[in-house]
XYZ file of C-alpha atoms in Angstrom:
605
model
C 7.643 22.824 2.116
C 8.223 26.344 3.373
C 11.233 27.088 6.115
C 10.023 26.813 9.536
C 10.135 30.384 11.339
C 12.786 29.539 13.795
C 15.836 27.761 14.301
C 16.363 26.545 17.068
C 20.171 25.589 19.036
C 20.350 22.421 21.153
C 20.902 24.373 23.787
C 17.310 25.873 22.784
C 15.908 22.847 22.244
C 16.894 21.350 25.594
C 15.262 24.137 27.520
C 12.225 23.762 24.902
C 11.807 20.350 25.684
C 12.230 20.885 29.541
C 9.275 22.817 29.430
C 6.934 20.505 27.999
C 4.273 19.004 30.202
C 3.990 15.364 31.863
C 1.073 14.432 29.761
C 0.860 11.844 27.055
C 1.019 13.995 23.815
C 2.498 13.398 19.958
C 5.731 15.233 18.680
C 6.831 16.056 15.681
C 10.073 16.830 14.623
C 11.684 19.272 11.641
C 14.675 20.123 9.370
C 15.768 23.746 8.691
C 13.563 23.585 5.457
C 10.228 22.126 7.635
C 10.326 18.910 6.555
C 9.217 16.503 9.017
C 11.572 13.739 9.829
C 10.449 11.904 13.115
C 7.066 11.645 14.894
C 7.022 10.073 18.193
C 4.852 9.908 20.980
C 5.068 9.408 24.684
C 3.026 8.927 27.798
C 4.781 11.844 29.577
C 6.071 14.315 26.384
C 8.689 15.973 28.650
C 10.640 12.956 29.651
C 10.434 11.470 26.172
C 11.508 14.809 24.281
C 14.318 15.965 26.455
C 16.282 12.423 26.215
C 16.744 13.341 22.400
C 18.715 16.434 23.798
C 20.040 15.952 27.093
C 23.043 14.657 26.394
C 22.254 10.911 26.883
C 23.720 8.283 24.884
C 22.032 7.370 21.479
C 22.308 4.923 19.214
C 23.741 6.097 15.632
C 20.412 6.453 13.832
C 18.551 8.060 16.746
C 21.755 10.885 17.117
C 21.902 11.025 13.155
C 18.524 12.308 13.281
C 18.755 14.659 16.139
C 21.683 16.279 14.246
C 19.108 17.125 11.820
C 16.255 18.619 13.946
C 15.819 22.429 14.144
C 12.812 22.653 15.507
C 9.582 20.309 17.239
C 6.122 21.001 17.385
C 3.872 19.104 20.084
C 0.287 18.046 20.485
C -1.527 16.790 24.220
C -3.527 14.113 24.071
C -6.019 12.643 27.008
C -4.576 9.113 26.560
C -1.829 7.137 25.618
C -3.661 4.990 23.374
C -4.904 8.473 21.694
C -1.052 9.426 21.615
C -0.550 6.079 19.569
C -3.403 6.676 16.999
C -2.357 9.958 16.091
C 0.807 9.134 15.911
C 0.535 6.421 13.445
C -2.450 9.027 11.119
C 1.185 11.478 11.292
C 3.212 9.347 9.929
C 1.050 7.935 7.364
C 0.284 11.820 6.639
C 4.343 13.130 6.678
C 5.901 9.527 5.786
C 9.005 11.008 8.198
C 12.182 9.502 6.977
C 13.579 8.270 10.580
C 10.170 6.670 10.888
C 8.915 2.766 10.881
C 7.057 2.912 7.521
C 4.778 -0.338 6.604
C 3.243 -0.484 3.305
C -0.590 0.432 3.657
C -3.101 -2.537 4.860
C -5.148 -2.361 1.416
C -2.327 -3.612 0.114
C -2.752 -7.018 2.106
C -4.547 -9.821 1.169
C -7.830 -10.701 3.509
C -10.429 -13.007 3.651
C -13.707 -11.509 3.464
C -17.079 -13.323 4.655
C -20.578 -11.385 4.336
C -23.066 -13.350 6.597
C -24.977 -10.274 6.063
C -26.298 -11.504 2.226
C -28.783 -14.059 1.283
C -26.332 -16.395 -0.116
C -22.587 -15.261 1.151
C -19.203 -16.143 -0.478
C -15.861 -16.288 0.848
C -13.596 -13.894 -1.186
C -10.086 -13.032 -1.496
C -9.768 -8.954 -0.931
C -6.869 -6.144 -0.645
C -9.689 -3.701 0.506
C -11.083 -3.892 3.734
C -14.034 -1.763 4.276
C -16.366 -0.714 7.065
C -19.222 -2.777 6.310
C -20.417 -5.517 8.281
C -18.588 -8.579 6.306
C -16.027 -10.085 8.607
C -12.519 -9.785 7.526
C -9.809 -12.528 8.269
C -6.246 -11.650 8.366
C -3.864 -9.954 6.878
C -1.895 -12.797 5.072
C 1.697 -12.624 3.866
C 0.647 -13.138 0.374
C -2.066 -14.328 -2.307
C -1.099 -17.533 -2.361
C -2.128 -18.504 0.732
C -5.173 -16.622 1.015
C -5.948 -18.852 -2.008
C -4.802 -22.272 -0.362
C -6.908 -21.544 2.672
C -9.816 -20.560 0.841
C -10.041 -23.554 -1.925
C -9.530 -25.467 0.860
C -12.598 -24.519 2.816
C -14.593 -24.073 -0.815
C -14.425 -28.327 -0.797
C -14.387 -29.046 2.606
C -17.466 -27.231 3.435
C -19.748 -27.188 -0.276
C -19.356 -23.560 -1.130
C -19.589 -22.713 -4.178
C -16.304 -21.666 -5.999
C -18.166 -20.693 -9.211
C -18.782 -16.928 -10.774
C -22.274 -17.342 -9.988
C -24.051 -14.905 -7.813
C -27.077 -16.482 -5.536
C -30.362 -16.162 -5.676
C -30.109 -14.224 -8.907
C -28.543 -17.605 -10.502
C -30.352 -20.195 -9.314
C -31.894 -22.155 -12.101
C -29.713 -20.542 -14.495
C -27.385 -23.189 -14.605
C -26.592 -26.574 -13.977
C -24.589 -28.330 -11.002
C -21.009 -28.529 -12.156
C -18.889 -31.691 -11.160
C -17.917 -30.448 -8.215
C -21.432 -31.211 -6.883
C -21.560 -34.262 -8.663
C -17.638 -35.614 -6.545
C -19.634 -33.941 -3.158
C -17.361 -31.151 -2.883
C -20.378 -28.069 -3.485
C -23.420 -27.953 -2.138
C -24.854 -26.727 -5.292
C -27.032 -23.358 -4.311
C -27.603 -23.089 -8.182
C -30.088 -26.068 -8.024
C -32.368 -24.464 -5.361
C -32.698 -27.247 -3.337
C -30.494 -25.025 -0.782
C -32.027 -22.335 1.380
C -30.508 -19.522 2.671
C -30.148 -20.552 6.103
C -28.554 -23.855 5.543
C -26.113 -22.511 3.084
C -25.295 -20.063 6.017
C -24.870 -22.993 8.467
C -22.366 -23.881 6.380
C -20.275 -20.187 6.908
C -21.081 -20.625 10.513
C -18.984 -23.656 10.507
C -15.903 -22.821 8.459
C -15.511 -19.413 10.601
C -13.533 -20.919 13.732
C -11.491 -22.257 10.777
C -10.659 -18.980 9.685
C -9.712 -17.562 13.147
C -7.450 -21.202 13.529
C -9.630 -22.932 16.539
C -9.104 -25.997 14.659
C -8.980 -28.844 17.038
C -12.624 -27.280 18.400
C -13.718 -27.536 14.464
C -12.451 -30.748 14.319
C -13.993 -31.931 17.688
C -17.199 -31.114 16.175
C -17.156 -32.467 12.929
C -15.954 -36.176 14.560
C -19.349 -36.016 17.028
C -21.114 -35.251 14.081
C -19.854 -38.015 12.235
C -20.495 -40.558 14.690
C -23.826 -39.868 15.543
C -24.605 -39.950 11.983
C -22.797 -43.641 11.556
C -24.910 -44.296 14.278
C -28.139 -42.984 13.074
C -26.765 -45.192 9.709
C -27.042 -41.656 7.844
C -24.260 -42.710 6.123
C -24.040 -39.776 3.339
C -23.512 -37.219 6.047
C -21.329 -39.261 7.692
C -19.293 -39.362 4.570
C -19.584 -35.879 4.331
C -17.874 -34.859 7.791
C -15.316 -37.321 7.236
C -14.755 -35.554 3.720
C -14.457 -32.315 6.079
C -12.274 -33.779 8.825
C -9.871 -34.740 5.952
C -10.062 -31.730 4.170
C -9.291 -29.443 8.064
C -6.257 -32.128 8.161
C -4.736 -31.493 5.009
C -4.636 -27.778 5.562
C -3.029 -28.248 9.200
C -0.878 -30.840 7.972
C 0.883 -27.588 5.097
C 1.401 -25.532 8.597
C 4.493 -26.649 10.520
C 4.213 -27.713 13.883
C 6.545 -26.024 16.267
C 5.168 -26.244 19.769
C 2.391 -27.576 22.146
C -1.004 -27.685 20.650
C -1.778 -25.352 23.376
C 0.630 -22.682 22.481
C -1.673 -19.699 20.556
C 0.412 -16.748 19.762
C 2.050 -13.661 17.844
C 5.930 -13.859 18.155
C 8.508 -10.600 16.690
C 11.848 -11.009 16.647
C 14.481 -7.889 15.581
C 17.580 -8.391 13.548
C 19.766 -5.217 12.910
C 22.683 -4.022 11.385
C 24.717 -1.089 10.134
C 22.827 -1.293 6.875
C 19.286 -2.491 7.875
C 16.738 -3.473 10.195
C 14.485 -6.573 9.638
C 11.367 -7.891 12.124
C 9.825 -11.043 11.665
C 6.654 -12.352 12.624
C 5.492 -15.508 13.044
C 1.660 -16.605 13.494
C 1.423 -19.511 15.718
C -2.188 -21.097 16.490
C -2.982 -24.480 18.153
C 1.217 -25.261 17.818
C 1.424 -25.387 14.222
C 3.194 -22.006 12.278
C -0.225 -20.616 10.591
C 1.464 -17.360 8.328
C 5.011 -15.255 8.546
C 5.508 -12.102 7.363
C 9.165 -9.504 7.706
C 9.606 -5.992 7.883
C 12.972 -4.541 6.623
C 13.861 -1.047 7.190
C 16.698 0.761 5.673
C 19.640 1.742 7.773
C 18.562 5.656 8.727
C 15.050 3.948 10.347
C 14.866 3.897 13.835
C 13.473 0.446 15.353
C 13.692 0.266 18.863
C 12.068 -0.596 22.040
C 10.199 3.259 21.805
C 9.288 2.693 18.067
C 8.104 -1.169 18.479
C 4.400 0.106 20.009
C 3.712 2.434 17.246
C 4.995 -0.734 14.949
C 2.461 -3.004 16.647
C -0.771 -0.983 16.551
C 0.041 -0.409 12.595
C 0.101 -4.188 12.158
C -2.887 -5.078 14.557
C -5.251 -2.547 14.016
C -6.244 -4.053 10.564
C -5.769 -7.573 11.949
C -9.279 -9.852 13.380
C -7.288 -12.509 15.362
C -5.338 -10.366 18.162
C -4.305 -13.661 20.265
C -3.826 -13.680 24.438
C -0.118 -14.033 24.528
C 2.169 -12.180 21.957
C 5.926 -12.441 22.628
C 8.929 -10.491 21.629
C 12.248 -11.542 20.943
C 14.008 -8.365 21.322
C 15.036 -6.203 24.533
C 12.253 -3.728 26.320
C 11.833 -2.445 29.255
C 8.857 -4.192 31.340
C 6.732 -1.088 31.368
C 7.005 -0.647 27.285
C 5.785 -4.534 27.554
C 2.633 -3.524 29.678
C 1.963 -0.806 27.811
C 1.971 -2.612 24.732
C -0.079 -5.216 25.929
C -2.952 -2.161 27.061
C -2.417 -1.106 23.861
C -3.542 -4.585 22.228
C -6.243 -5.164 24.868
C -8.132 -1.958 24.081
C -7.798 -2.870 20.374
C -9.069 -6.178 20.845
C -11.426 -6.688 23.829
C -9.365 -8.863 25.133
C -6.366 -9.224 27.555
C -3.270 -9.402 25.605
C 0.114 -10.065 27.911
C 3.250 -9.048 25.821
C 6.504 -10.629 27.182
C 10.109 -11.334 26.261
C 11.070 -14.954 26.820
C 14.031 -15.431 28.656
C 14.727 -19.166 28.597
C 12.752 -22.394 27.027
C 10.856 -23.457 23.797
C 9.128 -20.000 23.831
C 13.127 -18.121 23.589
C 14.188 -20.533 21.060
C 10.772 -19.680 19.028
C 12.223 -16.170 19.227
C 15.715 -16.818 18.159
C 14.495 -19.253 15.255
C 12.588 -16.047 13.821
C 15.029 -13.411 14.390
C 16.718 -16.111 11.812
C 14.336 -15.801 9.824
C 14.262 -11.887 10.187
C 18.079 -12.099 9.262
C 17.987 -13.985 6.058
C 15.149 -11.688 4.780
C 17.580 -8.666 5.712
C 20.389 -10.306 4.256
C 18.097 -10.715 0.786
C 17.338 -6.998 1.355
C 21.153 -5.961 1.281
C 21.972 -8.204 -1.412
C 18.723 -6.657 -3.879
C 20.241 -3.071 -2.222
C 24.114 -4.041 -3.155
C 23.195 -4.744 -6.676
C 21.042 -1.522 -6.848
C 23.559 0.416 -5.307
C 26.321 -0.624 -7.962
C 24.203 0.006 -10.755
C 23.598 3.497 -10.215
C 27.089 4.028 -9.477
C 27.571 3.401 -12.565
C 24.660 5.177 -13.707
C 26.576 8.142 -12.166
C 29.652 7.170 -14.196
C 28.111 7.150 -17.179
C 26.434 10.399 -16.797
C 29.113 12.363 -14.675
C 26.660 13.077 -11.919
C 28.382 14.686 -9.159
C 25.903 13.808 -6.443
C 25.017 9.653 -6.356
C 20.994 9.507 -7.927
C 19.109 8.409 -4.556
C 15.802 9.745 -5.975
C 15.387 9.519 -9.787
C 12.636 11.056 -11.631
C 11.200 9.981 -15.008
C 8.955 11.984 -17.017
C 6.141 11.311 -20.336
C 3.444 13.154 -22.087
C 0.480 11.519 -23.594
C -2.580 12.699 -25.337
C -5.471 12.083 -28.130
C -5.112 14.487 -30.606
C -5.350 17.926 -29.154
C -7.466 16.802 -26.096
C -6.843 15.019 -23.004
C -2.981 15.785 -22.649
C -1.672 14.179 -19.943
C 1.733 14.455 -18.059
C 3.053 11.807 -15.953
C 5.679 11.513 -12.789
C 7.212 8.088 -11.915
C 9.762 7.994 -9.294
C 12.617 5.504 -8.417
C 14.285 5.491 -5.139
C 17.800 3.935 -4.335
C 17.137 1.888 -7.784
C 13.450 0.548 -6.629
C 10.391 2.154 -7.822
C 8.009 4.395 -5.557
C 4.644 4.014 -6.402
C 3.031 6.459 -3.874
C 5.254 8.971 -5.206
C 3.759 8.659 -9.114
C 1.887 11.904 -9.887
C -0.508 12.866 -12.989
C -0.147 16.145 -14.153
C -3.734 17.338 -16.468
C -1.962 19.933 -18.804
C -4.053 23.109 -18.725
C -2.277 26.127 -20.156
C -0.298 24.610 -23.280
C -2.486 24.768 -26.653
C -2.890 21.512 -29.449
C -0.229 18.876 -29.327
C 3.411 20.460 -28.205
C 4.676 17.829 -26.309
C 7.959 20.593 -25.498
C 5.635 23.195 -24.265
C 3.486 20.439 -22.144
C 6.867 19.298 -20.477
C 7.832 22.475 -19.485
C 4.180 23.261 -17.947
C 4.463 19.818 -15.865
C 8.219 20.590 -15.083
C 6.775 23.690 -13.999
C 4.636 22.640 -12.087
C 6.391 20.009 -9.810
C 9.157 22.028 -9.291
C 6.845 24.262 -6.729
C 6.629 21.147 -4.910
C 8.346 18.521 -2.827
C 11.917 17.383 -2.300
C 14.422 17.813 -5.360
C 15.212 15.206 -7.486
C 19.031 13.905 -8.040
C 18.611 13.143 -11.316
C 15.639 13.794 -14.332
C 14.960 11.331 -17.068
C 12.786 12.003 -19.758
C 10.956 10.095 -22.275
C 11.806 12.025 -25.066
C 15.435 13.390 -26.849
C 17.459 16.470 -27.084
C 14.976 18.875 -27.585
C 12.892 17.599 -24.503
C 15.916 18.365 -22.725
C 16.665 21.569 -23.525
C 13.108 22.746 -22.711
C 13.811 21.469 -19.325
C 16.872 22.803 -19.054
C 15.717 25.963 -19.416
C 12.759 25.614 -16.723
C 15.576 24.469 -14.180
C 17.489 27.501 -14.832
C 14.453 29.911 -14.825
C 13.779 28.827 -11.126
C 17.589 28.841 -10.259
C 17.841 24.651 -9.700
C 20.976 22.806 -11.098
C 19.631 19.100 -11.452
C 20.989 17.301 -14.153
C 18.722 16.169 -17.061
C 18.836 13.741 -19.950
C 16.318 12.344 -22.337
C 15.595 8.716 -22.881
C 16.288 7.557 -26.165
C 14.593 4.723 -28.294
C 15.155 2.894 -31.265
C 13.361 2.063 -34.427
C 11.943 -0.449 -32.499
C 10.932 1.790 -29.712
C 13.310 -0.121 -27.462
C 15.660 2.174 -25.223
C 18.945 2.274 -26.805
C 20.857 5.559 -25.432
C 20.250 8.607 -22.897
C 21.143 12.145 -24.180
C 21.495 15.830 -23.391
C 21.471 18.275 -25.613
C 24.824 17.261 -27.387
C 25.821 13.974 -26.771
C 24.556 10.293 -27.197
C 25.576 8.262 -24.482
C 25.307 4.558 -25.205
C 24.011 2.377 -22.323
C 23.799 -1.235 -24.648
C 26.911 -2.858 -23.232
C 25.948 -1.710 -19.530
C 23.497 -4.664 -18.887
C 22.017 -3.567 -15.568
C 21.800 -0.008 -16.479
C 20.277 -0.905 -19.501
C 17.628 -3.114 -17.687
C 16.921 -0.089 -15.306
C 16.654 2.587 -17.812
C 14.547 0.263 -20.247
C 11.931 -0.365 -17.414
C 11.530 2.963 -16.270
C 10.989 4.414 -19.548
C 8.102 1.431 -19.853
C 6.862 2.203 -16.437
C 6.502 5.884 -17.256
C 4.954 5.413 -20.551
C 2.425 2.753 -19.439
C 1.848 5.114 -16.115
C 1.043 8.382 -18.213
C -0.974 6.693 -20.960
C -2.631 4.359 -18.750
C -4.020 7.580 -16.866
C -4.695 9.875 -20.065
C -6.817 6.698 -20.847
C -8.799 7.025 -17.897
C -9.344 10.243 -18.329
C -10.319 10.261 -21.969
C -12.726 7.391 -21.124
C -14.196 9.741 -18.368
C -14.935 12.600 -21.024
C -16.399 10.577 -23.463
C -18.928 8.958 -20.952
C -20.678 12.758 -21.076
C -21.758 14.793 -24.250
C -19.387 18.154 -25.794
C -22.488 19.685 -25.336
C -22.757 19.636 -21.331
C -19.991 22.021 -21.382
C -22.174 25.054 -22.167
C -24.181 26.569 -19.358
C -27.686 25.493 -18.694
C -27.334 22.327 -20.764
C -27.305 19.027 -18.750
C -27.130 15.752 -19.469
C -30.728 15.206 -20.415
C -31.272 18.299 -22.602
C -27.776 17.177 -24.650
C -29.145 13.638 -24.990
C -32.418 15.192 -26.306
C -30.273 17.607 -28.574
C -28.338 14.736 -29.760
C -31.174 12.769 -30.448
C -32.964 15.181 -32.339
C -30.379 15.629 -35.109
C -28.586 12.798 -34.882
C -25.608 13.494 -33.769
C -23.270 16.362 -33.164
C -22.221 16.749 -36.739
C -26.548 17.435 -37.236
C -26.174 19.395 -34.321
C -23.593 22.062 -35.780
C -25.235 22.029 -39.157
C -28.163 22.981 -37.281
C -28.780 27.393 -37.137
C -30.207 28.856 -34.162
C -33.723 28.749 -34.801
C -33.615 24.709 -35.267
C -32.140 24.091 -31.947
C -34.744 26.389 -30.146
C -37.170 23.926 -31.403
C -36.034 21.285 -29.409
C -38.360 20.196 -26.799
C -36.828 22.050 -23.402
C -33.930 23.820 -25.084
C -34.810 28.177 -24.897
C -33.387 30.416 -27.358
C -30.498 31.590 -25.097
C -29.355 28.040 -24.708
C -29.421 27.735 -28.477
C -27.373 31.030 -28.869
C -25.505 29.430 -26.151
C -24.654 26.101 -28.167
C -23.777 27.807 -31.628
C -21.136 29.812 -30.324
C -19.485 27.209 -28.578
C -19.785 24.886 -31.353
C -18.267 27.732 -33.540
C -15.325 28.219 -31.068
């Protein structure tokens, strides 16, 4: 990140941000070096900006990071809900470190349900696409994505099997689960497309939680079939009536059965911030989820709509009434609930109960928000000890926030492959892993490879506190060197195993410095040696896989993929085709005589 061009005093920035305009806009604010550390946005930029520097009270984390800010850039928008979508692409883009962070919505489990196929399936996913499938959720976790979905599997008759339909059908048998009622058996034929849609069209209000309407349904079915003495089906919708009940019955009921809602509650501390959310449908506790933040995040009443869009704008089921259990102004509420209402369709009223079953629903999950953040600091205690006494060990003289761990891997002399893996305050980063293809360094010199990848990263991105490196003295001195070349003092040691490739010690270019008595040092040094091993070779493997999909040959001009099959064929492999002189190759049906000039020198390079 280069230096932004000018540096700005508050005094500077005060009249800066006097003179921006009443109009809903994005900002975006840097350190000295042009790192962004805070994106915000506003329905009037001027009144927003000039708070930060007016001289109005603050709360520690918001005045920590305006100590920081030399300069802000600005952008207008037409809207506020425009402000709020490019606020959020920003931060996903910059990943400010003032700013709410959630981990990316691929990473969430969904429900997925294509209507749009002959014979559709209800699927667990972390990817949500933009196809036409509908998408259910996110959930918390796997585990109940796979509850609810098992669930529906025997309570409707969808298949649970590997089997894709129509391309199956006949292929196998009906399993037992058709044979105890719980699949309709597509496989067998008997089942046409449309009914084994019905069957989807049923178990969707499910998904979205209308299930007293389900329910409703499936007992009027079940008495007019009694009645009509089809007693099979009736059998069958009491099977499905059972099968809705057990799944309600796993969801705690906390309220009215007419109570349908979203509720957030904030806990926060001097060392953390934790929301909680709780996922209320029909009175009964559907899915919770938490958010903890470390202590230099700002979550407040301005930061809670850009929060909210990032969790519902991947979500389906936006209900009418979401409530928040912490303290906003009225308007922020309003806005918020425009916010949810253009995302949905729908009008969405966002309030802060004051009194009644609805406040004590927001106090019992800003408990709940609590004891996650309490789990946090304990996990961030033990951390934090351990690489004090990492520090110790290695007489750092700064404490190793951001630790960086380095491996090269190759086959033979091709496909050499450096990789990055990257710890943070003791937990690993995996957005911050990097693959490094080495170009420059000839055959297999793993010392000359590091220092090209070294090389390399140093041009970019924040400084590490501390470099590990799979490897031993002479890996460090080659580093060493690199650091001193560019004019960085960051302390470097090399990760050493044993006989039994286990890590036993970390070195410089003296010294062994034993790390078996120091149990949670050892623990952390052990797995990120194994993470950066598996990460690099994992990725050269990819690669190698890759090259060997297409032919040596394709590398020389005017040779494709069809002519090198052809080639290949001809002599039978590449060992025929190098025995081969010039005059043989030009015989090959499509290859001229320059591309068989073409071929023998490269073969004899």
């Amino acid at each position: 990140m280069e230096e932004i061009k000018e540096v700005l005093t508050k005094e500077q920035l005060r009249s800066k941000a006097n003179r921006l305009p009443l109009r809903p806009g994005v900002y975006i604010m840097r350190r000295k070096n042009g790192d962004v550390i805070y994106v915000g946005k506003s329905k009037a930029l001027k009144n927003r900006v000039s708070q930060y520097f007016g001289g109005s009270e603050q709360n520690v984390k918001t005045a920590k990071m305006v100590q920081n800010v030399a300069n802000f850039e600005y952008m207008l928008t037409d809207t506020e809900m425009e402000a709020l979508a490019l606020e959020n692409s920003l931060i996903k883009l910059y990943k400010p470190k003032y700013n709410i962070l959630l981990k990316d919505g691929k990473s969430y489990p969904y429900i997925k349900v294509d209507l749009t196929k002959e014979y559709p399936k209800i699927e667990f996913t972390r990817k949500r696409t933009a196809d036409k499938a509908r998408y259910f959720g996110p959930y918390s976790g796997g585990s109940v994505v796979y509850n609810v979905i098992h669930t529906l599997q025997r309570a409707f008759g969808i298949a649970c099997c590997k089997y894709t339909f129509p391309k199956d059908i006949g292929r196998v048998r009906p399993c037992i689960y058709h044979q105890i009622g719980q699949c309709s058996a597509p496989c067998s034929g008997t089942v046409s497309s449309e009914e084994y849609k019905a069957l989807f069209h049923q178990l969707l209000p499910v998904l979205g939680g209308h299930l007293s309407a389900v329910k409703e349904q499936l007992q009027e079915k079940m008495m007019a079939a009694s009645d009509n003495m089809q007693y099979e089906a009736a059998a069958l919708y009491r099977d499905r009536l059972a099968a809705i009940e057990a799944l309600k019955s796993r969801q705690k009921v906390l309220c009215s059965p007419d109570v349908s809602c979203d509720i957030f509650s904030l806990y926060t501390d001097e060392v953390c911030s934790a929301i909680g959310m709780y996922i209320i449908r029909e009175g009964a506790l559907m899915d919770s989820d938490s958010f903890v933040f470390a202590n230099d995040v700002i979550v407040d009443a301005e930061t809670v709509p850009g929060f909210l869009y990032e969790i519902y704008k991947n979500r389906s089921d936006i209900p009418h009434k979401v409530y928040l259990g912490m303290p906003f102004a009225e308007s922020i509420g309003e806005d918020i609930g425009r916010m949810l209402s253009d995302l949905c369709g729908h009008k969405v009223m966002v309030q802060e109960p004051k009194k009644g079953a609805l406040h004590a629903l927001t106090l019992t999950v800003k408990d709940y928000a609590e004891h996650e953040a309490r789990e946090y600091k304990l996990r961030h205690e033990k951390d934090s000890k351990m690489l004090f006494r990492l520090a110790e060990l290695l007489a750092l003289e700064v404490y190793p926030e951001r630790i960086e761990a380095y491996d090269i891997s190759n086959y033979g002399k091709e496909n050499i492959t450096g990789g990055m893996v990257v710890a943070i305050n003791g937990a690993f980063k995996k957005s911050e892993y990097r693959t490094y293809n080495i170009k420059t360094t000839a055959g297999q010199d793993d010392y000359a490879s590091m220092a090209e990848m070294l090389n390399r990263r140093l041009d970019h991105g924040s400084l590490p506190d501390l470099i590990l490196l799979d490897g031993g003295k002479g890996h460090v001195g080659v580093v060493r060197q690199v650091l001193q070349e560019k004019g960085y003092s960051i302390p470097v040691f090399g990760m050493v195993k044993d006989d039994f490739h286990k890590t036993r010690a970390i070195c410089d270019e003296e010294h062994l410095i034993s790390i078996a008595n120091e149990q949670s040092v050892f623990q952390f040094v052990y797995q990120l040696q194994e993470e950066v091993h598996r990460f690099t070779i994992t990725r050269m493997r990819a690669k190698k896989t890759k090259s060997i999909k297409h032919s040596v040959l394709e590398q020389v001009s005017g040779v494709g993929p069809a002519k090198a099959k052809a080639i290949l064929a001809h002599f039978g492999g590449l060992a025929g085709v190098k025995a081969a002189d010039v005059e043989a190759l030009a015989q090959v049906k499509g290859v001229t005589m320059k591309n068989a000039q073409d071929i023998k020198e490269f073969l004899n390079k």
